[in-house]
Short mmCIF file of C-alpha atoms in Angstrom, two decimals:
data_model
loop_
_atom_site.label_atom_id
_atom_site.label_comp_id
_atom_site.label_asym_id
_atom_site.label_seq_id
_atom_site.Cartn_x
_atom_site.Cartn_y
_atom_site.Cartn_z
CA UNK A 1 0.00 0.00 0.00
CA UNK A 2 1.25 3.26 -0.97
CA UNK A 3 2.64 5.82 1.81
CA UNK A 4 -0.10 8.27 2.76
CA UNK A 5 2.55 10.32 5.03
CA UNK A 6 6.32 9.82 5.57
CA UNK A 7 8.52 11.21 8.32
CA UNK A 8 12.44 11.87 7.57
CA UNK A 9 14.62 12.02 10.09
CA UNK A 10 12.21 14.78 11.64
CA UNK A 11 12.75 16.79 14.58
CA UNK A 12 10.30 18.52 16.46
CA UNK A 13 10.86 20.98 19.81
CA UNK A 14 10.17 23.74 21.01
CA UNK A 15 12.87 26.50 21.76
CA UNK A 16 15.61 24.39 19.63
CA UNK A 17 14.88 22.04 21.87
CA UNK A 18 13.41 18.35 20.61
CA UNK A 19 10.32 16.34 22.02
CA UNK A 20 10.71 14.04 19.18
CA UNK A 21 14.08 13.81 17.48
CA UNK A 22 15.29 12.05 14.51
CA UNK A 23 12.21 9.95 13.70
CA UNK A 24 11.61 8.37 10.52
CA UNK A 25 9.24 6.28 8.86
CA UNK A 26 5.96 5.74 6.77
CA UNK A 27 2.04 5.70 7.40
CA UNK A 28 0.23 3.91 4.66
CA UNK A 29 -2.97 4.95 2.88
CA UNK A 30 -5.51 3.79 5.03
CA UNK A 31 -3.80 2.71 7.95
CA UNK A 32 -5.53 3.13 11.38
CA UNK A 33 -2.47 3.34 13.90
CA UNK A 34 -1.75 3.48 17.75
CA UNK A 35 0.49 6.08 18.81
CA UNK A 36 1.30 5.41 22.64
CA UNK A 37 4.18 6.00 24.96
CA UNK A 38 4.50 7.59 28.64
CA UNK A 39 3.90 10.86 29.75
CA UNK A 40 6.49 13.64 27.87
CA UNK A 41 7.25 10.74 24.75
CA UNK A 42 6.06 13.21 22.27
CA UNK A 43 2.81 12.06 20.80
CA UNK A 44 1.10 15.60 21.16
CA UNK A 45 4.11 17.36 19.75
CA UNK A 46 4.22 15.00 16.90
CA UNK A 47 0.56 15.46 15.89
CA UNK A 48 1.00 19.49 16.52
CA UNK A 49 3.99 18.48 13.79
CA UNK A 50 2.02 16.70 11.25
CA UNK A 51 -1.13 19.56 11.33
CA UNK A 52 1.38 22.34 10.92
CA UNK A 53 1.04 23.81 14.03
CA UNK A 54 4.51 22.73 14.90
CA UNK A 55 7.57 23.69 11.89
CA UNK A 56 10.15 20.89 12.55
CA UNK A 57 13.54 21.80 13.95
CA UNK A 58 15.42 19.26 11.12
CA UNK A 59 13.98 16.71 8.99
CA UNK A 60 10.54 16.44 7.11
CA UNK A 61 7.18 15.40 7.00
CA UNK A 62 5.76 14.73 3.85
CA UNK A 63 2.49 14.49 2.90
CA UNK A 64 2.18 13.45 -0.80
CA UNK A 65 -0.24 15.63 -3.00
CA UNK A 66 -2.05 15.98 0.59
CA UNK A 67 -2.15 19.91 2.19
CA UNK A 68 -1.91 19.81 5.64
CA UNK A 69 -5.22 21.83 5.73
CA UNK A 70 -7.16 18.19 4.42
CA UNK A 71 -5.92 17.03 7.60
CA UNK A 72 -8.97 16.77 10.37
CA UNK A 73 -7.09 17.61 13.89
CA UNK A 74 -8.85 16.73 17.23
CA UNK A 75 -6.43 18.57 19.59
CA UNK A 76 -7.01 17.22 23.50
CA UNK A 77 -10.23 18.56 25.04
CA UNK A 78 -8.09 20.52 27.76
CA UNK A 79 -7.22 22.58 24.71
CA UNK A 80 -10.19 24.18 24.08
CA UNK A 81 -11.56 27.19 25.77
CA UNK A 82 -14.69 26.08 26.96
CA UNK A 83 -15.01 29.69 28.40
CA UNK A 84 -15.39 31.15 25.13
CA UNK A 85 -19.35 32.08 24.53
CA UNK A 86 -20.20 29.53 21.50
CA UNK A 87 -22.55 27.39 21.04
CA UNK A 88 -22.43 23.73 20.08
CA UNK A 89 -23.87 24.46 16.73
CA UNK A 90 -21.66 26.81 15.64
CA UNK A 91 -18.21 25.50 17.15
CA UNK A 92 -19.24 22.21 15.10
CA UNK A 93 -19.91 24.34 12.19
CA UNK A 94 -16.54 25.22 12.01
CA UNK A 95 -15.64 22.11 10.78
CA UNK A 96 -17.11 23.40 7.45
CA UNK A 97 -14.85 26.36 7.12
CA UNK A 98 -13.29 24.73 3.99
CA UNK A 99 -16.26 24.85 2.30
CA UNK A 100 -17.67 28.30 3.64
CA UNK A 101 -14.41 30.06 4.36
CA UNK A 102 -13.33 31.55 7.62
CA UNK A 103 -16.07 34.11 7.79
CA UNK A 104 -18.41 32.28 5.65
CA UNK A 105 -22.21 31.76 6.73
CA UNK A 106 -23.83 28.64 6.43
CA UNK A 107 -26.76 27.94 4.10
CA UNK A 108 -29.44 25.41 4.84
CA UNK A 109 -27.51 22.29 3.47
CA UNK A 110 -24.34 23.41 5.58
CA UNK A 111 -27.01 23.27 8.71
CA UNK A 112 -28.64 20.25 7.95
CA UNK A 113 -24.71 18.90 7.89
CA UNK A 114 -23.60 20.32 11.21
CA UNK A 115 -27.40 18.86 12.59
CA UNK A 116 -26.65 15.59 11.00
CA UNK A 117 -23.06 15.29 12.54
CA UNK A 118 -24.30 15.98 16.21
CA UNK A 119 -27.00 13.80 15.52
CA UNK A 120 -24.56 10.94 14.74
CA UNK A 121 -22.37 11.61 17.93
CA UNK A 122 -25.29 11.64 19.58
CA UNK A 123 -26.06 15.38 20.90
CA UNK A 124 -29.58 15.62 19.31
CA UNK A 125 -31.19 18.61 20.80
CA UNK A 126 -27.65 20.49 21.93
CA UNK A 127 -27.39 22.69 19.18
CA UNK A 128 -28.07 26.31 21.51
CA UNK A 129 -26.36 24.98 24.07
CA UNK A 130 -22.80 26.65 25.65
CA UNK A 131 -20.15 24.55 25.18
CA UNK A 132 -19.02 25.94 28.30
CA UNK A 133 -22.13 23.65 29.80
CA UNK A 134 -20.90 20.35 28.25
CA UNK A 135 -19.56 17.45 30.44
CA UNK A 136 -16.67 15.61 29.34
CA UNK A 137 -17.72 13.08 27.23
CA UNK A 138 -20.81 15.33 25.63
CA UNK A 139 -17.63 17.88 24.59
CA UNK A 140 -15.67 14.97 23.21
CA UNK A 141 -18.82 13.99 21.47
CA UNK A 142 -19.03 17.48 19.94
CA UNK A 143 -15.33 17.49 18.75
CA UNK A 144 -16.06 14.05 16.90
CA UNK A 145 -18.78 15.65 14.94
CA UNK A 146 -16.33 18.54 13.75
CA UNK A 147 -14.25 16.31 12.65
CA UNK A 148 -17.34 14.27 10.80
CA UNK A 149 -17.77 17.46 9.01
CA UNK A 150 -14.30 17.74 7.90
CA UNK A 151 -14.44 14.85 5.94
CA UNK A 152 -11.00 14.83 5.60
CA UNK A 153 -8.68 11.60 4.12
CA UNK A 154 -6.36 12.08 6.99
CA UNK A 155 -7.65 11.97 10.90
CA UNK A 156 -5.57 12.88 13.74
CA UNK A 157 -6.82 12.36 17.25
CA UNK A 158 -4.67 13.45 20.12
CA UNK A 159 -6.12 11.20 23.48
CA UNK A 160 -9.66 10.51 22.02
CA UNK A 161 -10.86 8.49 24.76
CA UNK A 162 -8.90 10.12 27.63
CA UNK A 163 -11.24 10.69 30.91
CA UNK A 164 -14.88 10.10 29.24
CA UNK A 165 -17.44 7.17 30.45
CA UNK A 166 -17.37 3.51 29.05
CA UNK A 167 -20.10 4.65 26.54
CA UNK A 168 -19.27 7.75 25.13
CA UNK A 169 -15.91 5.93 24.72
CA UNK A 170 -17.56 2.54 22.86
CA UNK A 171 -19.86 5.29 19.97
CA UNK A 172 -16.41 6.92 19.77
CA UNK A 173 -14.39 3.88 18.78
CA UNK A 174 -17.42 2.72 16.79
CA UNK A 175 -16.71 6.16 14.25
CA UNK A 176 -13.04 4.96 14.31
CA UNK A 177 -13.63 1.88 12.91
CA UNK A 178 -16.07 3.62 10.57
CA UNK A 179 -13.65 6.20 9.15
CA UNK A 180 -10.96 3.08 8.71
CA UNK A 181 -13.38 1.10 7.13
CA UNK A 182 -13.98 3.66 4.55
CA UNK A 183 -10.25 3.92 3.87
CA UNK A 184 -9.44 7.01 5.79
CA UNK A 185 -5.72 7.01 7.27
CA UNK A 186 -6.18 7.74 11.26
CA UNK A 187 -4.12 8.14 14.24
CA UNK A 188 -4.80 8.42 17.60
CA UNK A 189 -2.36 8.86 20.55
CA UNK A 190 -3.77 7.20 22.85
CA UNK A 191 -2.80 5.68 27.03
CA UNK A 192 -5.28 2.76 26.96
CA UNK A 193 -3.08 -0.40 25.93
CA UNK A 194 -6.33 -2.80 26.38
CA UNK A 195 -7.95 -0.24 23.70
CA UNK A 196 -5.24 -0.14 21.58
CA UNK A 197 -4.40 -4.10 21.27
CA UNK A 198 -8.16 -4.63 20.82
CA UNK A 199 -8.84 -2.17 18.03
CA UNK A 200 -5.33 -0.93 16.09
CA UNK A 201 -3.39 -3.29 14.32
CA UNK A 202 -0.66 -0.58 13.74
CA UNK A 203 1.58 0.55 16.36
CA UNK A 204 3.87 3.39 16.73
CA UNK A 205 5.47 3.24 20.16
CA UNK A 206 6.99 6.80 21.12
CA UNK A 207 9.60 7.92 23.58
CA UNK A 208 11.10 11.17 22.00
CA UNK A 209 12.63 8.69 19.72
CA UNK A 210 10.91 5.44 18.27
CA UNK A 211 10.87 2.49 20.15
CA UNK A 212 9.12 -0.04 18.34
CA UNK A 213 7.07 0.50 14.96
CA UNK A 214 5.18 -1.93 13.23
CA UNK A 215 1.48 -4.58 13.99
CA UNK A 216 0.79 -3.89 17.61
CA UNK A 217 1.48 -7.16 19.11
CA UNK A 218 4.95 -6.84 18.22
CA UNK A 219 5.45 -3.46 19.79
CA UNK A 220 3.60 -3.79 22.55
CA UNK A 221 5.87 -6.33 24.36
CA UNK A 222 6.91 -6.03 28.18
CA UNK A 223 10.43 -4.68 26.96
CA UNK A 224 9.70 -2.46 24.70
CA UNK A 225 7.14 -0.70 27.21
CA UNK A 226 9.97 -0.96 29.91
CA UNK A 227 12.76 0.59 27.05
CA UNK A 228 10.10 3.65 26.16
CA UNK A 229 9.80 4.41 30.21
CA UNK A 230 13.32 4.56 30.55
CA UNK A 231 14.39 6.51 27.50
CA UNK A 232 11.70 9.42 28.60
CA UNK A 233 13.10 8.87 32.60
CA UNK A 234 16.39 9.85 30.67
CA UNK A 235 16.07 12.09 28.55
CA UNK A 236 17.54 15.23 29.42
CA UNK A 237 15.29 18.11 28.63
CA UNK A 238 18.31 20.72 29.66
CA UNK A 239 20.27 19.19 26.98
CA UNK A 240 21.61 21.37 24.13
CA UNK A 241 19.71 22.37 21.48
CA UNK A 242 19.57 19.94 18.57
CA UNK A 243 21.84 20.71 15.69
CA UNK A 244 20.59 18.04 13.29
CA UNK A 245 21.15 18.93 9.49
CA UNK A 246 18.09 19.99 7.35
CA UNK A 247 17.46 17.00 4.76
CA UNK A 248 16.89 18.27 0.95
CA UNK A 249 13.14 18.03 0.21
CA UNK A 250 12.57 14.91 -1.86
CA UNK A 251 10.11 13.78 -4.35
CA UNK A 252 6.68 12.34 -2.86
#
């Protein structure tokens, strides 16, 4: 299967100074993969990486004849202002900004969308509400039907499942499979090892460096998960800045 995204020798930090450093490798088209390690491996800085948020320090991450703006980002829940006065309609409605434009207004077949996608995450009925009044797992909910709207080839979903109940969880995971059933490429950092030996059958194991890489029962071994802890227990984040060389852009 052809590469969907490919990472060369890419460094990412912040001040000079790496979170993930020197990683390289290749997501197929289509692939629904795990990316897991401990606390301070990485796994948000990579994603901010991939989405553009982050520019990498040395290195390169390629995305074929994909812009990073057909990329549907879920960023962690504790990154959204829930103080900000919006409602659940029209945060999810953002979702459609590619097809409306950043100040764009939405007709009626961009509301029926945004109506649709709660529906489908289940917040029928939410539409006026604050988001600043949403529990956990109804604002997780929300953020899933953003991303519906997106329809994007590419999904990236930084701690999906991370402090929301069993259920909310299970309709989550059941979109998941979904979007990788219809050939969409997805990632998900993600803590729950149970989850992830269950439901990914791609691994990317992360501890500022990769550990392990390939079908998730032969990443997820005892020593592997004992090599990631200690490579983040050592790594020194007062270390010098990284001076890795900047690789000539190649053909994708």
């Amino acid at each position: 299967m052809a590469a969907r995204l490919q990472f060369r020798d890419v460094t990412l930090g912040y001040d000079r100074h790496p979170a993930v450093h020197h990683l390289s490798g290749e997501i197929a088209s289509g692939a629904l993969l795990a990316v897991v390690g401990p606390n301070g491996a990485g796994k948000s800085t990579l994603f901010r990486g991939l989405v553009g948020i982050l520019k990498p320090l040395a290195g390169s991450i390629a995305c074929g004849d994909l812009d990073v703006r057909d990329i549907a980002y879920l960023p962690q829940s504790a990154e959204i202002d829930r103080s900000f006065p919006i409602s659940v309609f029209d945060f999810t409605g953002s979702g459609l900004w590619r097809a409306t434009g950043a100040f764009g207004g939405l007709g009626r077949r961009e509301r029926r969308r945004v109506v649709e996608a709660l529906a489908a995450v289940g917040l029928n009925g939410f539409e006026n509400r604050p988001i600043g009044t949403l529990s956990g797992g109804q604002m997780q909910r929300m953020l899933f039907a953003r991303v519906l709207l997106q329809d994007a080839g590419v999904i990236v979903l930084d701690e999906p499942f991370n402090a929301i109940d069993a259920k909310t969880s299970a309709d989550l995971l059941a979109l998941v499979r979904r979007w990788h059933e219809e050939k969409r490429t997805v990632l998900a950092a993600l803590h729950d090892m149970d989850l992830v030996r269950t439901n990914f059958p791609e691994t990317l194991l992360l501890a500022r460096g990769a550990v392990a890489w390939g079908p998730t029962a032969q990443v997820l071994t005892a020593d592997n998960l004992l090599r990631a802890r200690q490579m983040c227990e050592a790594f020194d984040d007062g270390a010098a800045a990284c001076a890795a060389p900047v690789l000539p852009p190649r053909a994708a």
